[in-house]
mmCIF file of C-alpha atoms in Angstrom:
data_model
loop_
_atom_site.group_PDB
_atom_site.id
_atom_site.type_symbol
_atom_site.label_atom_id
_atom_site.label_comp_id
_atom_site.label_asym_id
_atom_site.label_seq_id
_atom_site.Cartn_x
_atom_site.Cartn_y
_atom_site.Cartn_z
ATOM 1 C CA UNK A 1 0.000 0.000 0.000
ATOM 2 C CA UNK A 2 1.382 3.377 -1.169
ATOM 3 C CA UNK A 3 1.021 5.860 1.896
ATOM 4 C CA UNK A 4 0.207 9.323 0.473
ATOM 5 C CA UNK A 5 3.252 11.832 1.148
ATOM 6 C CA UNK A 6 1.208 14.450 3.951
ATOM 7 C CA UNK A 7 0.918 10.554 5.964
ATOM 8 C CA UNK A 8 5.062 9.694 6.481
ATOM 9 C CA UNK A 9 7.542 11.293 8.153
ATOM 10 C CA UNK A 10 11.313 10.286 8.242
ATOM 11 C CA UNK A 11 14.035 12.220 9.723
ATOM 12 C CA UNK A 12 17.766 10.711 9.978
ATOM 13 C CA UNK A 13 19.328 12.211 13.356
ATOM 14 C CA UNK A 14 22.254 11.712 15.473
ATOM 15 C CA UNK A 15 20.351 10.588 19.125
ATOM 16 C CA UNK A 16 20.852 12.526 22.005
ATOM 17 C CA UNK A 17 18.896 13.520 25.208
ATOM 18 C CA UNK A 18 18.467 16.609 23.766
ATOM 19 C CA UNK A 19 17.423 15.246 20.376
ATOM 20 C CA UNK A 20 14.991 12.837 21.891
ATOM 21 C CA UNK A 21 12.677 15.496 22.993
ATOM 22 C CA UNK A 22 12.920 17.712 19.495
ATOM 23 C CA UNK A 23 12.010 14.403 17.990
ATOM 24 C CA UNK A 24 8.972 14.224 20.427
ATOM 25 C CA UNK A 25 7.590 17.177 19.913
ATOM 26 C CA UNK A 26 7.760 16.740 16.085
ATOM 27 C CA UNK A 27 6.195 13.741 15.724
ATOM 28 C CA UNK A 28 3.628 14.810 18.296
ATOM 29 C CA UNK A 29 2.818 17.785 15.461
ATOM 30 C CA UNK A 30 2.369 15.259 12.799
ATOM 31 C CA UNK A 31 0.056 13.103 14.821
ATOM 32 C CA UNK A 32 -2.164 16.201 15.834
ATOM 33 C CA UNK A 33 -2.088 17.340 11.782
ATOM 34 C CA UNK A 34 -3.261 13.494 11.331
ATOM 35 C CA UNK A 35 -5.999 14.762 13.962
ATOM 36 C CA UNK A 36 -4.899 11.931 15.878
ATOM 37 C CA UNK A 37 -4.491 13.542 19.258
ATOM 38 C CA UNK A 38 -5.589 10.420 21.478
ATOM 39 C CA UNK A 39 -2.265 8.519 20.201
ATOM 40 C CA UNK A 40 0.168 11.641 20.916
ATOM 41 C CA UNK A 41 0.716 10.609 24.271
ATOM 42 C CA UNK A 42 0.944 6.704 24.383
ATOM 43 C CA UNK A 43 2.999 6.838 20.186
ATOM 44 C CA UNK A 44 5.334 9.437 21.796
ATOM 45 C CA UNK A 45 5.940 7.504 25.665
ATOM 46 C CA UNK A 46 6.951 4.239 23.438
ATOM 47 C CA UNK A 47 9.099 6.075 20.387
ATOM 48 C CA UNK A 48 10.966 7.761 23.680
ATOM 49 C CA UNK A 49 11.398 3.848 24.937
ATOM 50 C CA UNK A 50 12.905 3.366 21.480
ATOM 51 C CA UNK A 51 15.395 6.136 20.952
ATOM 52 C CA UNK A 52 16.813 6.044 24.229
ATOM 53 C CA UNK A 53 17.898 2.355 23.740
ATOM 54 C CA UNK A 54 19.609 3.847 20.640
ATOM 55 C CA UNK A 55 21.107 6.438 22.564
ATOM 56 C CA UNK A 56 21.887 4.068 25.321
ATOM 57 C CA UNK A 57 23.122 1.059 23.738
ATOM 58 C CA UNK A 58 24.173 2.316 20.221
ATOM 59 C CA UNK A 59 26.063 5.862 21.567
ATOM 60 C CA UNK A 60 26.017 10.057 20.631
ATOM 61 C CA UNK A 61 28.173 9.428 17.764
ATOM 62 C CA UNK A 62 25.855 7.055 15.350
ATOM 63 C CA UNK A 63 22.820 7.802 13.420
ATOM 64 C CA UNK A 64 19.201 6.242 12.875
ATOM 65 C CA UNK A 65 16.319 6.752 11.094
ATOM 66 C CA UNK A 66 13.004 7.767 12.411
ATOM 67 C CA UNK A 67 9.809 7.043 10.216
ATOM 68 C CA UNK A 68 6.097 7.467 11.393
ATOM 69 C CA UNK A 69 4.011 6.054 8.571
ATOM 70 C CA UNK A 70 -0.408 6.723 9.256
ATOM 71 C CA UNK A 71 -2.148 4.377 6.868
ATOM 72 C CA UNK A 72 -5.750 5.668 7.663
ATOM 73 C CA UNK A 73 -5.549 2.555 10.106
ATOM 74 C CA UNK A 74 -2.646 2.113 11.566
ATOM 75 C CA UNK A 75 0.395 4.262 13.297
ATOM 76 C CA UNK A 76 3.810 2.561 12.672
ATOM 77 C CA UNK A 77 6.658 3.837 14.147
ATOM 78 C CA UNK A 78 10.205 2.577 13.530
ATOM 79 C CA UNK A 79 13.757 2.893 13.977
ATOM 80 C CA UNK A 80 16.828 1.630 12.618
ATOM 81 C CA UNK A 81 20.359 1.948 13.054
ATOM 82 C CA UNK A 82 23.805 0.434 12.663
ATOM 83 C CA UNK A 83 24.123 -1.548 15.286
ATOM 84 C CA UNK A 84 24.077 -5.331 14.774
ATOM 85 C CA UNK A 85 22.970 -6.146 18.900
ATOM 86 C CA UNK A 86 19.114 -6.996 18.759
ATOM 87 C CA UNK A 87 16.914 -5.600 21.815
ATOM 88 C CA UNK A 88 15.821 -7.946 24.788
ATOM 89 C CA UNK A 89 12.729 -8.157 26.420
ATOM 90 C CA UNK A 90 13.359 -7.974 29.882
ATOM 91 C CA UNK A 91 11.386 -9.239 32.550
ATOM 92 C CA UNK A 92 12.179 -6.107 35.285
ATOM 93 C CA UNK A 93 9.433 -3.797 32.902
ATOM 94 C CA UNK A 94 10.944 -0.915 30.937
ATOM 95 C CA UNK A 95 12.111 -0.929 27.826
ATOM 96 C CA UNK A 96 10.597 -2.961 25.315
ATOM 97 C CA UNK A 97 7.682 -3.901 27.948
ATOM 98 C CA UNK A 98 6.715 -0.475 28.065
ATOM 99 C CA UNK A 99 7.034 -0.512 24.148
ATOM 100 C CA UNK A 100 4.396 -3.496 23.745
ATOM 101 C CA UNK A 101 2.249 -2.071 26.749
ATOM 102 C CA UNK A 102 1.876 1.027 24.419
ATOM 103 C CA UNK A 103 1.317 -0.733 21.087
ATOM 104 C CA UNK A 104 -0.412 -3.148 19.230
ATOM 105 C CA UNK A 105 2.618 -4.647 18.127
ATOM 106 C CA UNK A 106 5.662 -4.581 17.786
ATOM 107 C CA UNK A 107 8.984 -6.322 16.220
ATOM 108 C CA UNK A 108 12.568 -6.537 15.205
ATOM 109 C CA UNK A 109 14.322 -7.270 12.335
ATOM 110 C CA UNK A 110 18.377 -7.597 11.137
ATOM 111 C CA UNK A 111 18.956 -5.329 8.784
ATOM 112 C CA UNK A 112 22.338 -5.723 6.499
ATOM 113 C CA UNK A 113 23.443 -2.454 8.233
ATOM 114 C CA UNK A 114 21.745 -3.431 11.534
ATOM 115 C CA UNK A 115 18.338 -3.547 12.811
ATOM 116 C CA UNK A 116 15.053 -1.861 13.066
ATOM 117 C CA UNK A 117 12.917 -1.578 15.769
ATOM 118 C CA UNK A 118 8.846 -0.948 15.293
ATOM 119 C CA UNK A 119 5.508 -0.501 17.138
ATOM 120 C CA UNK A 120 1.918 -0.338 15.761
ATOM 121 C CA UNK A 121 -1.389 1.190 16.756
ATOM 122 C CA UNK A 122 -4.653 1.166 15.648
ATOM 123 C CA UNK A 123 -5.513 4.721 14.822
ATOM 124 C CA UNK A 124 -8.506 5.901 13.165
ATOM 125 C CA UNK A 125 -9.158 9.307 12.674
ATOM 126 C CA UNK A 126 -11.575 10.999 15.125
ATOM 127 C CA UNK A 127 -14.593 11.641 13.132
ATOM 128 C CA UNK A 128 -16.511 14.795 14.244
ATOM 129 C CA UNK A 129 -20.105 14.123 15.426
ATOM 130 C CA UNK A 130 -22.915 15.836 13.196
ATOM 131 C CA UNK A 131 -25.594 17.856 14.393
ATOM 132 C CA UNK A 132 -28.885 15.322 13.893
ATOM 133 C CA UNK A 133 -32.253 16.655 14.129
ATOM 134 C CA UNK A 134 -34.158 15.629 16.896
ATOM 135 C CA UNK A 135 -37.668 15.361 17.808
ATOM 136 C CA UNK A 136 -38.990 17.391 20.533
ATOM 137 C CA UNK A 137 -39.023 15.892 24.388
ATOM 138 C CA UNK A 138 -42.712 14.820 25.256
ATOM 139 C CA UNK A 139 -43.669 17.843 27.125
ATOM 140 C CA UNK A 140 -42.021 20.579 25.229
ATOM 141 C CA UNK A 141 -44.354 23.031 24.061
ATOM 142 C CA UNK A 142 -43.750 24.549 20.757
ATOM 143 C CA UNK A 143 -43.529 28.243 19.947
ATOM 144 C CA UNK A 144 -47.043 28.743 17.718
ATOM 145 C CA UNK A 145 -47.141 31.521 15.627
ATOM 146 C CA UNK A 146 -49.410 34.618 17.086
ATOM 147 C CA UNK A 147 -51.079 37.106 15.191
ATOM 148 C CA UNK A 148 -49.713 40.676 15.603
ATOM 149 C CA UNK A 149 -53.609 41.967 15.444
ATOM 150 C CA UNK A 150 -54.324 39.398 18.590
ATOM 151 C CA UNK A 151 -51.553 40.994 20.747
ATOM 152 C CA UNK A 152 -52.925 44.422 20.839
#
């Protein structure tokens, strides 16, 4: 499935504390464009799961690539980098765990210049309620029209 261009985002960065929460904040923008605002918080809490490990476990120096991809379904956020050590799911919480506690799920795959790292939601659009007519309550009086010459 082709994913129009105003749905994906990539960004290549160098991953730093700093970095982390410019990152944050931009995907949060895209998300709220998407008018997806009840996934900023829980698609933002796992991607900072994500590039912290990078930053952790990878170091300042190397790169990685961001990309948020919105089908019209589904949120997929992933990152890859150069570094050939796969994740672990650990059993203390944290980490990953918080990852799939955010998502819908979630993977990794060996790349040939190291691995990538991705969570999904389900996202839909929020679709804005329309006004509907309604009937009148049983008991409501209506408004009936008066003659002017019957008020005087």
């Amino acid at each position: 499935m082709t994913v129009p261009p105003d749905r994906h985002y990539s960004v290549e960065l160098q991953v730093s504390a700093e970095r982390v929460s410019q990152v944050r904040r931009i995907v949060a923008a895209h998300l709220r464009h998407w008018s997806l605002d009840l996934h900023v918080r829980p698609v933002c809490r796992a991607l900072d799961e994500l590039l912290t490990n990078v930053h952790r476990h990878v170091g300042d120096g190397d790169t990685c690539v961001l990309e948020l991809r919105w089908t019209g379904r589904h949120v997929t956020v992933s990152v890859a980098d150069n570094s050939a050590r796969m994740p672990r799911l650990l059993p203390a919480g944290g980490g990953l765990s918080r990852v799939m506690a955010l998502s819908d799920s979630w993977g990794t795959c060996r790349t040939t210049d190291g691995k990538v790292v991705w969570f999904t939601r389900y996202a839909e659009a929020q679709r804005p309620a329309g006004l509907l007519p309604h009937a009148p309550l049983p008991g409501v009086r209506t408004a009936r029209h008066v003659p002017v010459a019957a008020l005087v």
